[in-house]
Short mmCIF file of C-alpha atoms in Angstrom, two decimals:
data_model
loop_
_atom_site.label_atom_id
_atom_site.label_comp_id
_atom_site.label_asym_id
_atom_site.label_seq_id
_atom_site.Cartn_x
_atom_site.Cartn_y
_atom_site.Cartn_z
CA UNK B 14 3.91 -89.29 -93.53
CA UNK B 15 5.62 -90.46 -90.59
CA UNK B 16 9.29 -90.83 -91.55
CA UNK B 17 11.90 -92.97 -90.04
CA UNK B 18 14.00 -91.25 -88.07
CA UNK B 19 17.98 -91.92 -86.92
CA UNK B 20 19.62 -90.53 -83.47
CA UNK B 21 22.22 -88.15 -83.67
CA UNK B 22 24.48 -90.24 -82.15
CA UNK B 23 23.58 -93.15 -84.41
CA UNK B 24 24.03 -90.95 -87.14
CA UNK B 25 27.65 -89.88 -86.31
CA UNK B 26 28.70 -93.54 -86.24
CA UNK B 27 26.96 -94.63 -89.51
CA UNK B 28 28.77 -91.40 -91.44
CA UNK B 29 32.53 -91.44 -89.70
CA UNK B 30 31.85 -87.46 -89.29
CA UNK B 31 32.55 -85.91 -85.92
CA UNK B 32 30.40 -83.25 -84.26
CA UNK B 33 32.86 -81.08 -85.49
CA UNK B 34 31.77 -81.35 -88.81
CA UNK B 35 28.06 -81.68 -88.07
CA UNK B 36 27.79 -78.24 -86.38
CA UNK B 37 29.72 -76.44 -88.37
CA UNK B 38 27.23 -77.91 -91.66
CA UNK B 39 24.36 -76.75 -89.41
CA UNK B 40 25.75 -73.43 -89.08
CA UNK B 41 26.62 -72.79 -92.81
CA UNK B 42 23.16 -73.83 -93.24
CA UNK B 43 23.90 -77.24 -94.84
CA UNK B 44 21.30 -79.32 -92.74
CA UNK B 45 17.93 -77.26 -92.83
CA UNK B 46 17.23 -76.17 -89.07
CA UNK B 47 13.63 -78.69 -89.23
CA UNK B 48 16.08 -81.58 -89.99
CA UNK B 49 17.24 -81.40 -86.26
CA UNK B 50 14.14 -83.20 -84.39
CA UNK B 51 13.99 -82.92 -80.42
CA UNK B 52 12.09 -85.44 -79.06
CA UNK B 53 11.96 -87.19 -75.43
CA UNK B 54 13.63 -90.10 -74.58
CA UNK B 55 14.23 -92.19 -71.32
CA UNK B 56 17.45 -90.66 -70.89
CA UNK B 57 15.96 -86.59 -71.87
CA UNK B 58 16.17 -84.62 -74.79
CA UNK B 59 17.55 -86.32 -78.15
CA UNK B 60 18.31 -84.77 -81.21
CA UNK B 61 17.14 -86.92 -84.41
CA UNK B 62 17.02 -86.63 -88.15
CA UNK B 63 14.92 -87.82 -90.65
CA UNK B 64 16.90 -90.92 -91.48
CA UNK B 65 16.71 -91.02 -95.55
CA UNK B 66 17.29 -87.18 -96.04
CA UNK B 67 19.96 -86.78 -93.81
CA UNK B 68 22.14 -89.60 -95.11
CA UNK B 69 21.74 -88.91 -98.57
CA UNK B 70 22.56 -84.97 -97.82
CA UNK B 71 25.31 -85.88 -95.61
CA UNK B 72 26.99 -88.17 -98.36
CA UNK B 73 26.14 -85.51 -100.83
CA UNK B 74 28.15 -83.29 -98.94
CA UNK B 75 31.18 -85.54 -98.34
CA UNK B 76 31.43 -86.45 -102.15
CA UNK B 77 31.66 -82.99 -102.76
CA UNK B 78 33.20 -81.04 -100.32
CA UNK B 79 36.79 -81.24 -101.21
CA UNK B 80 36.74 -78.93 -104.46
CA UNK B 81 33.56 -76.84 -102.82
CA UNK B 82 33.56 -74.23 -100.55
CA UNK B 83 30.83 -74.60 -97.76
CA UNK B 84 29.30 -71.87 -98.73
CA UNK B 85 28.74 -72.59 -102.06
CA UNK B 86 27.28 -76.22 -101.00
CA UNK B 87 24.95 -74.28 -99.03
CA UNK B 88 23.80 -72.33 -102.20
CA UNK B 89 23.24 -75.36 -103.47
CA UNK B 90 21.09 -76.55 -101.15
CA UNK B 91 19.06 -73.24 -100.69
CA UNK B 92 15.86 -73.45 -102.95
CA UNK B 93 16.20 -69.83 -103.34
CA UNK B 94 19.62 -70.29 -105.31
CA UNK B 95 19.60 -69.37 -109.35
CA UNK B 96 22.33 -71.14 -111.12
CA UNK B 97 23.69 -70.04 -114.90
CA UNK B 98 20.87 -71.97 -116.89
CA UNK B 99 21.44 -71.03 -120.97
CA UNK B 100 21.21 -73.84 -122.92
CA UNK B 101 24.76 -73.87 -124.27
CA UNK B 102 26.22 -73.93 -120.73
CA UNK B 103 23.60 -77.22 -120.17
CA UNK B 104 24.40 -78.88 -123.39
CA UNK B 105 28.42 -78.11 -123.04
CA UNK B 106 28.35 -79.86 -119.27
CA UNK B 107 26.29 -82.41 -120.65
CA UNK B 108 23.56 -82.08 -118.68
CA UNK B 109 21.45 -81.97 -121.69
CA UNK B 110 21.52 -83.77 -124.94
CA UNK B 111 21.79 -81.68 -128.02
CA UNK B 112 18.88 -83.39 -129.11
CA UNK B 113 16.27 -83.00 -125.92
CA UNK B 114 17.54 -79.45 -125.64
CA UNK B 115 16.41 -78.70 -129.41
CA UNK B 116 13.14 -80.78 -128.76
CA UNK B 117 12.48 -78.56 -125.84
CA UNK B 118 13.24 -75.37 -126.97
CA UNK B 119 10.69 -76.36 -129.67
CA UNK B 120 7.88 -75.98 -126.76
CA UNK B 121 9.38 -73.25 -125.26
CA UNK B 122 8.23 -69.61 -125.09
CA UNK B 123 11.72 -68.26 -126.18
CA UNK B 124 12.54 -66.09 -123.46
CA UNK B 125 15.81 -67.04 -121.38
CA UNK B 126 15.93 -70.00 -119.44
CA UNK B 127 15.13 -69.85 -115.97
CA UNK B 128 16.18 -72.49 -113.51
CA UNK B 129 12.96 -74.32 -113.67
CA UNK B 130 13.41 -74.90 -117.28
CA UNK B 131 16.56 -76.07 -116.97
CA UNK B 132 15.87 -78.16 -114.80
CA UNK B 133 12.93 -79.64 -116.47
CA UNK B 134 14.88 -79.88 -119.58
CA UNK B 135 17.68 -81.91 -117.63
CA UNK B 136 14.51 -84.26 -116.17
CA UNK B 137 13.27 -84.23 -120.12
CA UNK B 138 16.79 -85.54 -121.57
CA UNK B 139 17.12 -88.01 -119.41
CA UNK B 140 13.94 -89.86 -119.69
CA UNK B 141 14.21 -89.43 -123.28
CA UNK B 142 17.96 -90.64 -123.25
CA UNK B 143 17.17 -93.56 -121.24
CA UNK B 144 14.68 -94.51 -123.49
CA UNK B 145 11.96 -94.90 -120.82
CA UNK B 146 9.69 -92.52 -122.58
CA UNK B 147 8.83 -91.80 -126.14
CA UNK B 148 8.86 -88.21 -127.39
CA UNK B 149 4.99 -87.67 -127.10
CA UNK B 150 4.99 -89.32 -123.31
CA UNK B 151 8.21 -86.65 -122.44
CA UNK B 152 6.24 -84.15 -123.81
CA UNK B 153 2.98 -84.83 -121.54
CA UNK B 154 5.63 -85.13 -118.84
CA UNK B 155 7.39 -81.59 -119.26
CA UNK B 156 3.25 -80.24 -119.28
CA UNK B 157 2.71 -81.59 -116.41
CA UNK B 158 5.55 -80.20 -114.37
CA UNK B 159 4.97 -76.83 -116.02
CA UNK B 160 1.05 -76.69 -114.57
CA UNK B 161 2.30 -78.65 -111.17
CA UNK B 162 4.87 -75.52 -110.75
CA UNK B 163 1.72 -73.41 -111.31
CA UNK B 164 -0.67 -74.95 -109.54
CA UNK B 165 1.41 -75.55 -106.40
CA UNK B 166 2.96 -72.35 -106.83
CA UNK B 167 6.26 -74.15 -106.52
CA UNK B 168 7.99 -77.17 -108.24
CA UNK B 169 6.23 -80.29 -107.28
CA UNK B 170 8.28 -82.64 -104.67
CA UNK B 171 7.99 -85.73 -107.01
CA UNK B 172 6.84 -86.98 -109.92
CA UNK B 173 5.35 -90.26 -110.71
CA UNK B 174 5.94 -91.81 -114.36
CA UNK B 175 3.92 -94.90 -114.93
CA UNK B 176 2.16 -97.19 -117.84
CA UNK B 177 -0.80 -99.22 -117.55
CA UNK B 178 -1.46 -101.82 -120.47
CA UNK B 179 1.00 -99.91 -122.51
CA UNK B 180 -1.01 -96.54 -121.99
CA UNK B 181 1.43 -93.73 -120.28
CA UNK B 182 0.02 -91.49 -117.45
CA UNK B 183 1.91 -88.75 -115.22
CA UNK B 184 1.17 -87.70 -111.79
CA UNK B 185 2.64 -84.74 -109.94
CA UNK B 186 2.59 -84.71 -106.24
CA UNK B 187 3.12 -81.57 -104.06
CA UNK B 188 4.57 -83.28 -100.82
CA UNK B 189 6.66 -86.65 -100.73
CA UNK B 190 4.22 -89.38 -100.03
CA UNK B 191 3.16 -92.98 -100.35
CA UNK B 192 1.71 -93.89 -103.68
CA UNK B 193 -0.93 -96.89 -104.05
CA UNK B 194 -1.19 -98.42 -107.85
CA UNK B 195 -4.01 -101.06 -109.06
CA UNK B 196 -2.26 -103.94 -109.96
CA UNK B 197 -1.66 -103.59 -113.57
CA UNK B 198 -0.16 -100.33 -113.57
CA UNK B 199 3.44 -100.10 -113.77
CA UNK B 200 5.30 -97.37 -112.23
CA UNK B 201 8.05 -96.39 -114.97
CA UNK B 202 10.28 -94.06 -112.77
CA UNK B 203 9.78 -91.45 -109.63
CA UNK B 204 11.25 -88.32 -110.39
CA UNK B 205 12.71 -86.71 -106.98
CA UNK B 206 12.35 -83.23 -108.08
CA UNK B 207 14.21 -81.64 -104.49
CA UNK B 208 16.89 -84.23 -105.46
CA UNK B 209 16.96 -83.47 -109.49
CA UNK B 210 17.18 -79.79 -108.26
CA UNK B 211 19.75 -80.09 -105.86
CA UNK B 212 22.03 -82.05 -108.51
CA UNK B 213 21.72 -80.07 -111.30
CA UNK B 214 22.54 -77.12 -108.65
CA UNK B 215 25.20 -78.75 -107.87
CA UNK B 216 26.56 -80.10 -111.28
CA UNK B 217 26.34 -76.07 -112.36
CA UNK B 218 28.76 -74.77 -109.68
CA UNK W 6 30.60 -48.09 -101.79
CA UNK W 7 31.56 -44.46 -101.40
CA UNK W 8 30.70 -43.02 -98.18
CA UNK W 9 32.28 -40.21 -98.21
CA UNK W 10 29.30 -37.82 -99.44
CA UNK W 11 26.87 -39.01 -97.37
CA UNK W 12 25.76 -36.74 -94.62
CA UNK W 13 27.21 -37.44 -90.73
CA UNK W 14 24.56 -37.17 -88.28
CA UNK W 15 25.11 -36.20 -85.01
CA UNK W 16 22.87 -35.93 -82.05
CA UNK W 17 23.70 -34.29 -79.01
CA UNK W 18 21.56 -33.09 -76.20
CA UNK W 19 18.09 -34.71 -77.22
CA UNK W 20 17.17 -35.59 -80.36
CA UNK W 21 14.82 -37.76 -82.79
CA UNK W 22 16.16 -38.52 -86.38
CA UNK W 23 14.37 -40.34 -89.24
CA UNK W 24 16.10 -42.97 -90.38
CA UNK W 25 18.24 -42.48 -93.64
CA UNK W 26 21.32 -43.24 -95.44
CA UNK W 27 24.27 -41.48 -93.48
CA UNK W 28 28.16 -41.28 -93.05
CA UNK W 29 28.99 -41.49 -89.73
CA UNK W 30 26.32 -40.98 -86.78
CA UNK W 31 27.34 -40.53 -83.79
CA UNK W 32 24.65 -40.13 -80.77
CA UNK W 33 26.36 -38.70 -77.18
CA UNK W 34 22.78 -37.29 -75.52
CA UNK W 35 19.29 -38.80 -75.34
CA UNK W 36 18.44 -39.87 -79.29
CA UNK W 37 16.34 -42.03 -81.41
CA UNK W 38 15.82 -42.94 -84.30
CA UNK W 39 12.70 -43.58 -85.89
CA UNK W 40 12.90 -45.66 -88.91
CA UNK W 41 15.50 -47.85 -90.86
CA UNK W 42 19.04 -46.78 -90.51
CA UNK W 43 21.74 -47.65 -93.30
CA UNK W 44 25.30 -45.98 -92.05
CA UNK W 45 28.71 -46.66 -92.04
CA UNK W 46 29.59 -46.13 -88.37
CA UNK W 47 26.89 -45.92 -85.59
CA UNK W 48 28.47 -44.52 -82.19
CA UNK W 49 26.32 -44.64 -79.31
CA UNK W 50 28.43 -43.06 -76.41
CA UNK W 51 24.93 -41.62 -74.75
CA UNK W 52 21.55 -43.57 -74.87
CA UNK W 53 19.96 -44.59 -78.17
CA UNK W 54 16.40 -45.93 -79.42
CA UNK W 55 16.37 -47.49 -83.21
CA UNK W 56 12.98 -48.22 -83.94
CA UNK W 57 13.89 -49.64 -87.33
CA UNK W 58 16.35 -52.12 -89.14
CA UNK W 59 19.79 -51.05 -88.62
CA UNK W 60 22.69 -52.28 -90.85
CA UNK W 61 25.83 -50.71 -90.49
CA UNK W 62 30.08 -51.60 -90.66
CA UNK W 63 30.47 -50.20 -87.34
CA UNK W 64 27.96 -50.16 -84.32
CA UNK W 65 30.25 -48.99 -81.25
CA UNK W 66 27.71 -48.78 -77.97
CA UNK W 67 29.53 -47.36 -74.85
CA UNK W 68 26.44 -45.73 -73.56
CA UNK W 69 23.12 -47.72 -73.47
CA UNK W 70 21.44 -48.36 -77.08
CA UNK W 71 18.23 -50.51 -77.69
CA UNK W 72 18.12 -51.85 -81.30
CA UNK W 73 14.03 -52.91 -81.97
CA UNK W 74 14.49 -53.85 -85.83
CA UNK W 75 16.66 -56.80 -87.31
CA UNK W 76 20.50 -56.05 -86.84
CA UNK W 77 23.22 -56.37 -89.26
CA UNK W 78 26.36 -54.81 -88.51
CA UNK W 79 30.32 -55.88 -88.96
CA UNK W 80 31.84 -55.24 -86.17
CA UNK W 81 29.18 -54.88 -83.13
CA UNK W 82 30.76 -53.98 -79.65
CA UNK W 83 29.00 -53.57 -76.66
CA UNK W 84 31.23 -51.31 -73.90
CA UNK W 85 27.69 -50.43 -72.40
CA UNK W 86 24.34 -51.67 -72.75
CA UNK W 87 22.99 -53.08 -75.82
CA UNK W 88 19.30 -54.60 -76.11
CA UNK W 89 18.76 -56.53 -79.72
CA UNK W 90 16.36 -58.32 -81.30
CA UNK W 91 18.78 -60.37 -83.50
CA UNK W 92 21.77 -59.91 -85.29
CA UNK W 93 23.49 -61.53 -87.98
CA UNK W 94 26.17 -61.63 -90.60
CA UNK W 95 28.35 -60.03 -87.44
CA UNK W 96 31.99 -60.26 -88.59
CA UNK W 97 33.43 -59.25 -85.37
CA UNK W 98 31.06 -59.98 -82.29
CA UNK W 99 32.58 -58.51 -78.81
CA UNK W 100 30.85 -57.29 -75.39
CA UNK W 101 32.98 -56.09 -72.48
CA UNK W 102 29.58 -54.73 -71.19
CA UNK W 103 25.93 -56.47 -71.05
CA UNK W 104 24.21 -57.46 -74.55
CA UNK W 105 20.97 -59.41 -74.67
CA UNK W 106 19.58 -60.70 -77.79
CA UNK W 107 15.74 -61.55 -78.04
CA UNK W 108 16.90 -63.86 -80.86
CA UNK W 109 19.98 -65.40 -82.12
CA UNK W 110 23.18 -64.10 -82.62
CA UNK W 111 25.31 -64.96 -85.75
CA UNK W 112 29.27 -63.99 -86.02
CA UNK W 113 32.58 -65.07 -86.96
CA UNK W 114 34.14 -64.35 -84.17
CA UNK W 115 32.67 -64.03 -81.01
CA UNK W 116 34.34 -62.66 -77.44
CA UNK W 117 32.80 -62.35 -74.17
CA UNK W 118 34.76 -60.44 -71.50
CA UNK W 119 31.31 -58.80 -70.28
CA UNK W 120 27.81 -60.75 -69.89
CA UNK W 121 25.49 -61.43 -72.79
CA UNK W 122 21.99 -62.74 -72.52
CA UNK W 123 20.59 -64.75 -75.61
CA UNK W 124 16.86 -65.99 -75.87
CA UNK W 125 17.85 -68.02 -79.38
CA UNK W 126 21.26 -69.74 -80.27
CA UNK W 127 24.67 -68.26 -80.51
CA UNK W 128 26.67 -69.59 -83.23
CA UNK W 129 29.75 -68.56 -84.58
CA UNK W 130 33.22 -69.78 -86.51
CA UNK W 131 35.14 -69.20 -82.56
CA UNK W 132 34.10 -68.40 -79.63
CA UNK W 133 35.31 -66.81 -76.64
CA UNK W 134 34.62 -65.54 -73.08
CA UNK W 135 36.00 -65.01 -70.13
CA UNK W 136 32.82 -63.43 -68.75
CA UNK W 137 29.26 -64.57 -68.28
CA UNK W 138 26.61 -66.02 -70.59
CA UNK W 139 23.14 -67.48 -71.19
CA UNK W 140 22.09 -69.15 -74.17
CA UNK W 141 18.46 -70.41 -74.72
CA UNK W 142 19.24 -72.29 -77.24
CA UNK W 143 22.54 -73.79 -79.18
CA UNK W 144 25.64 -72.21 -78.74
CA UNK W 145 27.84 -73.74 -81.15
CA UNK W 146 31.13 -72.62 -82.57
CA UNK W 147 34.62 -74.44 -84.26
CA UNK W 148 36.23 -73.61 -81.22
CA UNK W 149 34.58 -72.78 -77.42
CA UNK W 150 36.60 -70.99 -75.31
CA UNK W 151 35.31 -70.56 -71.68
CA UNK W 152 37.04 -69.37 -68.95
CA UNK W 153 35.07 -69.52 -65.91
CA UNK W 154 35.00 -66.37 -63.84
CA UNK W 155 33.20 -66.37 -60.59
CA UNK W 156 29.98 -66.36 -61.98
CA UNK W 157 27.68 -69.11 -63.63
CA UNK W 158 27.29 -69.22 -67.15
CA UNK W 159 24.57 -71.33 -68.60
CA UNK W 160 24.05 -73.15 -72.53
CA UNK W 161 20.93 -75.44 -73.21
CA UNK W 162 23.69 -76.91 -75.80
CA UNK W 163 27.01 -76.56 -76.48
CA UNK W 164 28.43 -77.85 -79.70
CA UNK W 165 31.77 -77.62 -81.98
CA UNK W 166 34.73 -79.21 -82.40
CA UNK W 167 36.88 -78.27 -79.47
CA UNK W 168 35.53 -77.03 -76.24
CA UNK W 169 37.28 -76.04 -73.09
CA UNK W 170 36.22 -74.49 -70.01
CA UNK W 171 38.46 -73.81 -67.40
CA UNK W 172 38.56 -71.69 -64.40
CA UNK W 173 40.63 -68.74 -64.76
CA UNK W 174 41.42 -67.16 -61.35
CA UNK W 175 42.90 -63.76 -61.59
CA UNK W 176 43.68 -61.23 -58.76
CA UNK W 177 40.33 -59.29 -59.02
CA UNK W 178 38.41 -62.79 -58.59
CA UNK W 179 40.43 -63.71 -55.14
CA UNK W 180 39.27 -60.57 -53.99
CA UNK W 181 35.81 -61.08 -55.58
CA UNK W 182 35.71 -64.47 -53.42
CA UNK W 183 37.11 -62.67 -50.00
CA UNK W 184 34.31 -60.36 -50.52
CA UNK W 185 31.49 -62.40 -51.03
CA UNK W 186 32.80 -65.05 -48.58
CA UNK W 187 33.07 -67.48 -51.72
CA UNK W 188 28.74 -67.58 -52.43
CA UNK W 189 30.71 -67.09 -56.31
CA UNK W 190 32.00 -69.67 -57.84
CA UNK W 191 32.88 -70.25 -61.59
CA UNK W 192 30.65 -73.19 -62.83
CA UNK W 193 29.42 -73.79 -66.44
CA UNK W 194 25.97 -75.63 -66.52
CA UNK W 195 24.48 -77.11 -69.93
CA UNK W 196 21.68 -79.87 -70.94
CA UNK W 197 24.64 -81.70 -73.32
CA UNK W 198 27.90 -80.60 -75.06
CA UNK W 199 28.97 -82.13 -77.98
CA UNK W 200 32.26 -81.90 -79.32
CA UNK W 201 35.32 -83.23 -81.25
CA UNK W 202 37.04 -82.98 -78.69
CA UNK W 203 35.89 -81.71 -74.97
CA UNK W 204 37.86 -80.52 -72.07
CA UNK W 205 35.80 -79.59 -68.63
CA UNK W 206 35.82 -77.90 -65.36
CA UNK W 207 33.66 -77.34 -62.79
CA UNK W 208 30.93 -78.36 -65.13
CA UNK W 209 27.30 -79.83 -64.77
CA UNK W 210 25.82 -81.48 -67.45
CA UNK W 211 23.47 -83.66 -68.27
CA UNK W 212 25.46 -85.83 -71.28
CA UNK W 213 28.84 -85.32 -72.50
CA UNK W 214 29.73 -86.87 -75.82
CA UNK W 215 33.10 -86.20 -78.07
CA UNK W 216 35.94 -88.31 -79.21
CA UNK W 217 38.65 -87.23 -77.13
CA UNK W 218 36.91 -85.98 -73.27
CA UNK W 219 39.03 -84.81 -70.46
CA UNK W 220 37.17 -83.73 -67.11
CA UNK W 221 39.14 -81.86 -64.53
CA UNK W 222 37.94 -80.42 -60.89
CA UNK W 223 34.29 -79.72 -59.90
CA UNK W 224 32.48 -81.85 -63.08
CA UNK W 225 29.49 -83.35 -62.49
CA UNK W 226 27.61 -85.21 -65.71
CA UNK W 227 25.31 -87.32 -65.80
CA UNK W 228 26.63 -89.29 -68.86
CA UNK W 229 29.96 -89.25 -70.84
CA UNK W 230 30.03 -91.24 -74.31
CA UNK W 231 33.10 -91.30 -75.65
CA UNK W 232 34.60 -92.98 -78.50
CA UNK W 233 38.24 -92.14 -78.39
CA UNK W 234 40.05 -91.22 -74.81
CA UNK W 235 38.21 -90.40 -71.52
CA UNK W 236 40.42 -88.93 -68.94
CA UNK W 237 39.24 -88.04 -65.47
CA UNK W 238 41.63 -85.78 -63.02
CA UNK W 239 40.30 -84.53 -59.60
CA UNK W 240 36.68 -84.31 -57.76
CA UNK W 241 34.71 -85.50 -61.02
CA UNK W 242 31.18 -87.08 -60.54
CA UNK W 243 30.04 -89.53 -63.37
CA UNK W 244 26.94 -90.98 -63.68
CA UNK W 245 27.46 -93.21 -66.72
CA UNK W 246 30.45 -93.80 -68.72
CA UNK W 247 30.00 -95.26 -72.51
CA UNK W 248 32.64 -95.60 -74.86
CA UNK W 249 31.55 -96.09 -78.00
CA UNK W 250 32.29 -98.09 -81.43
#
């Protein structure tokens, strides 16, 4: 997918943050090294970013950096990064409704939460919450990201919520990408898993 | 942690060691060491081989030492020779000798009096030197320090949020110029810097770009962009001067 992309220096005037601030992110590990795109341009080497991820991260990380160390932000950011994930702590912060959290346990295997289940659970509660789903479509959708996790052998990057003449259907991708419906389908909601994960990481500190 | 009962390990004279979970280990002859090393100090005042990982508080080299594995030590000083693949998590970074890094380097605070050589980026919270480098890559650090000895010191990128470079002369360096009928001369060369602010000497660069930018003596860049200030004192050369928003 070819993504837009933004100059450095276009970047830096868009966000108000000096290059101060963006090196020092890059060397806590806050901006993923493969964000930082060198590519020829009439006047030599340019560094560029992948326009949509690097605004969103960037404002992610100015909305929160006052009460978080950098440090901890990068946790956040790392995929590797387990966060406390019992369901009273997800519940209490109310992350999760009483209700979905009951509803999923119902389906689950009993053994600790893990990350992954919380975060599906958080994904779960709020299409159920929202009122976008019905408890037998939420259902379908927390099966689906269970076998995408296994069949990828990692959480999917997005998935795709949609209805066709009032019939629900679920599709997980494993990469971001452009999705073409037939006309009468209706997409419902995109679930940004990296996103989802990153906030609920975040919303845990 | 408790060091205390682990076992010191000394070699003197020649010697090859396995790696291991030791004290103190201190190597004054010909040693190496064949496999991963876990210590609290590692003294190399002779010449040293590790083969393996190394991770350590202390590596002190004042002999010649060639680390092959990945590097993690607290306080790495180079008096001598030190060869490394990479090393990271460095608290306190300093070489008064020669140091070159096949990879990057990673520290809190870094200090250059010596020369160090690095194939991949340098980055850490400050750094310093008043010696000689070469990074490959980025160097990047909250604050750059450079004082320009006679020598040429070279960064593909420099980034941070205040860099200097300015020539330092002291009395060794007159002589240093007397004696090599001034072929030396202190000069920093980089593809860009980027900084919050930036303050230059005898540079050559290819962009400049900071809020506040002051170029002194000997700079020669291609192209300054500057939103805030640009100030300009003595034999500068700009190519292209942009002030921005």
């Amino acid at each position: 997918m070819d993504e837009e992309l933004i100059s450095k220096k276009e970047l830096l005037e868009l966000t108000k943050i000096s290059y101060g601030q963006l090196y020092r992110w890059k060397r806590k590990g806050l901006i993923p090294e493969e964000w930082f795109i060198r590519k020829s341009t009439y006047t030599g080497q340019e560094t560029f970013f992948p326009r949509s991820r690097i605004l969103t991260r960037i404002s992610r990380i100015l909305s929160m950096k006052e009460d978080v160390s950098l440090d901890d932000l990068a946790d956040a950011f790392s995929p590797e990064t387990p966060a406390p994930s019992d369901a009273d702590t997800l519940i209490k912060r109310g992350l999760v409704s009483a209700d979905a959290m009951r509803l999923f346990l119902e389906g689950h295997d009993g053994s600790p939460l893990s990350f992954d289940d919380a975060l599906h659970a958080y994904l779960f509660s709020q299409v159920l919450m929202s009122g976008e789903l019905s408890l037998d479509e939420a259902r379908l959708m927390l099966d689906t990201l269970r076998t995408a996790a296994l069949r990828f052998n990692k959480a999917p990057a997005q998935v795709l919520l949609m209805r066709k003449l009032g019939v629900f259907g679920c599709v997980a991708l494993a990469a971001e990408s452009d999705v073409l419906t037939d006309k009468d389908t209706r997409l419902i909601r995109r679930l940004d898993l990296t996103a989802a994960d990153e906030e609920l990481k975040l919303k845990l500190l | 942690m408790d060091t205390n009962n682990k076992v010191d390990l000394t070699i003197s004279g020649f010697g090859v060691a396995p790696g291991g979970d030791y004290g103190t280990v201190r190597i004054s002859g010909r040693g190496k060491i064949t496999g991963d090393i876990t210590c609290n100090e590692l003294i190399i005042t002779g010449s040293a081989d590790a083969m393996g990982a190394v991770s350590c508080s202390r590596l002190h080299i004042t002999g010649e030492a060639g680390i092959h594995g990945d590097l993690k030590a607290k306080e790495l000083k180079v008096r001598g020779a030190g060869d490394f693949k990479s090393s990271d998590a460095t608290d306190d970074f300093s070489v008064s000798g020669t140091a070159h890094a096949e990879k990057s380097i990673n520290a809190g605070t870094a200090k250059i009096s010596g020369s160090v050589h690095v194939k991949g980026d340098l980055l850490a919270d400050s750094f310093s030197s008043s010696g000689m480098f070469e990074v490959s890559g980025l160097l990047s650090a909250d604050t750059v320090d450079i004082t320009l000895d006679l020598s040429t010191s070279k960064a593909r990128e420099i980034g941070g949020e205040r860099i200097t470079a300015k020539v330092g002369v002291t009395g060794l360096s007159v002589l240093r110029t007397i004696f090599t009928l001034g072929t030396h001369t202190p000069r920093l060369e980089a593809d860009s810097i980027e900084g919050s602010s930036v303050w230059l000497e005898q540079t050559r660069a290819r962009v400049v770009r900071g809020h506040d930018v002051t170029l002194g003596d000997g700079c020669d860049i291609v192209l300054v962009e500057y939103s805030g200030t640009l100030h300009k004192s003595g034999n500068v050369r700009v190519g292209e001067e942009r002030k921005l928003g």
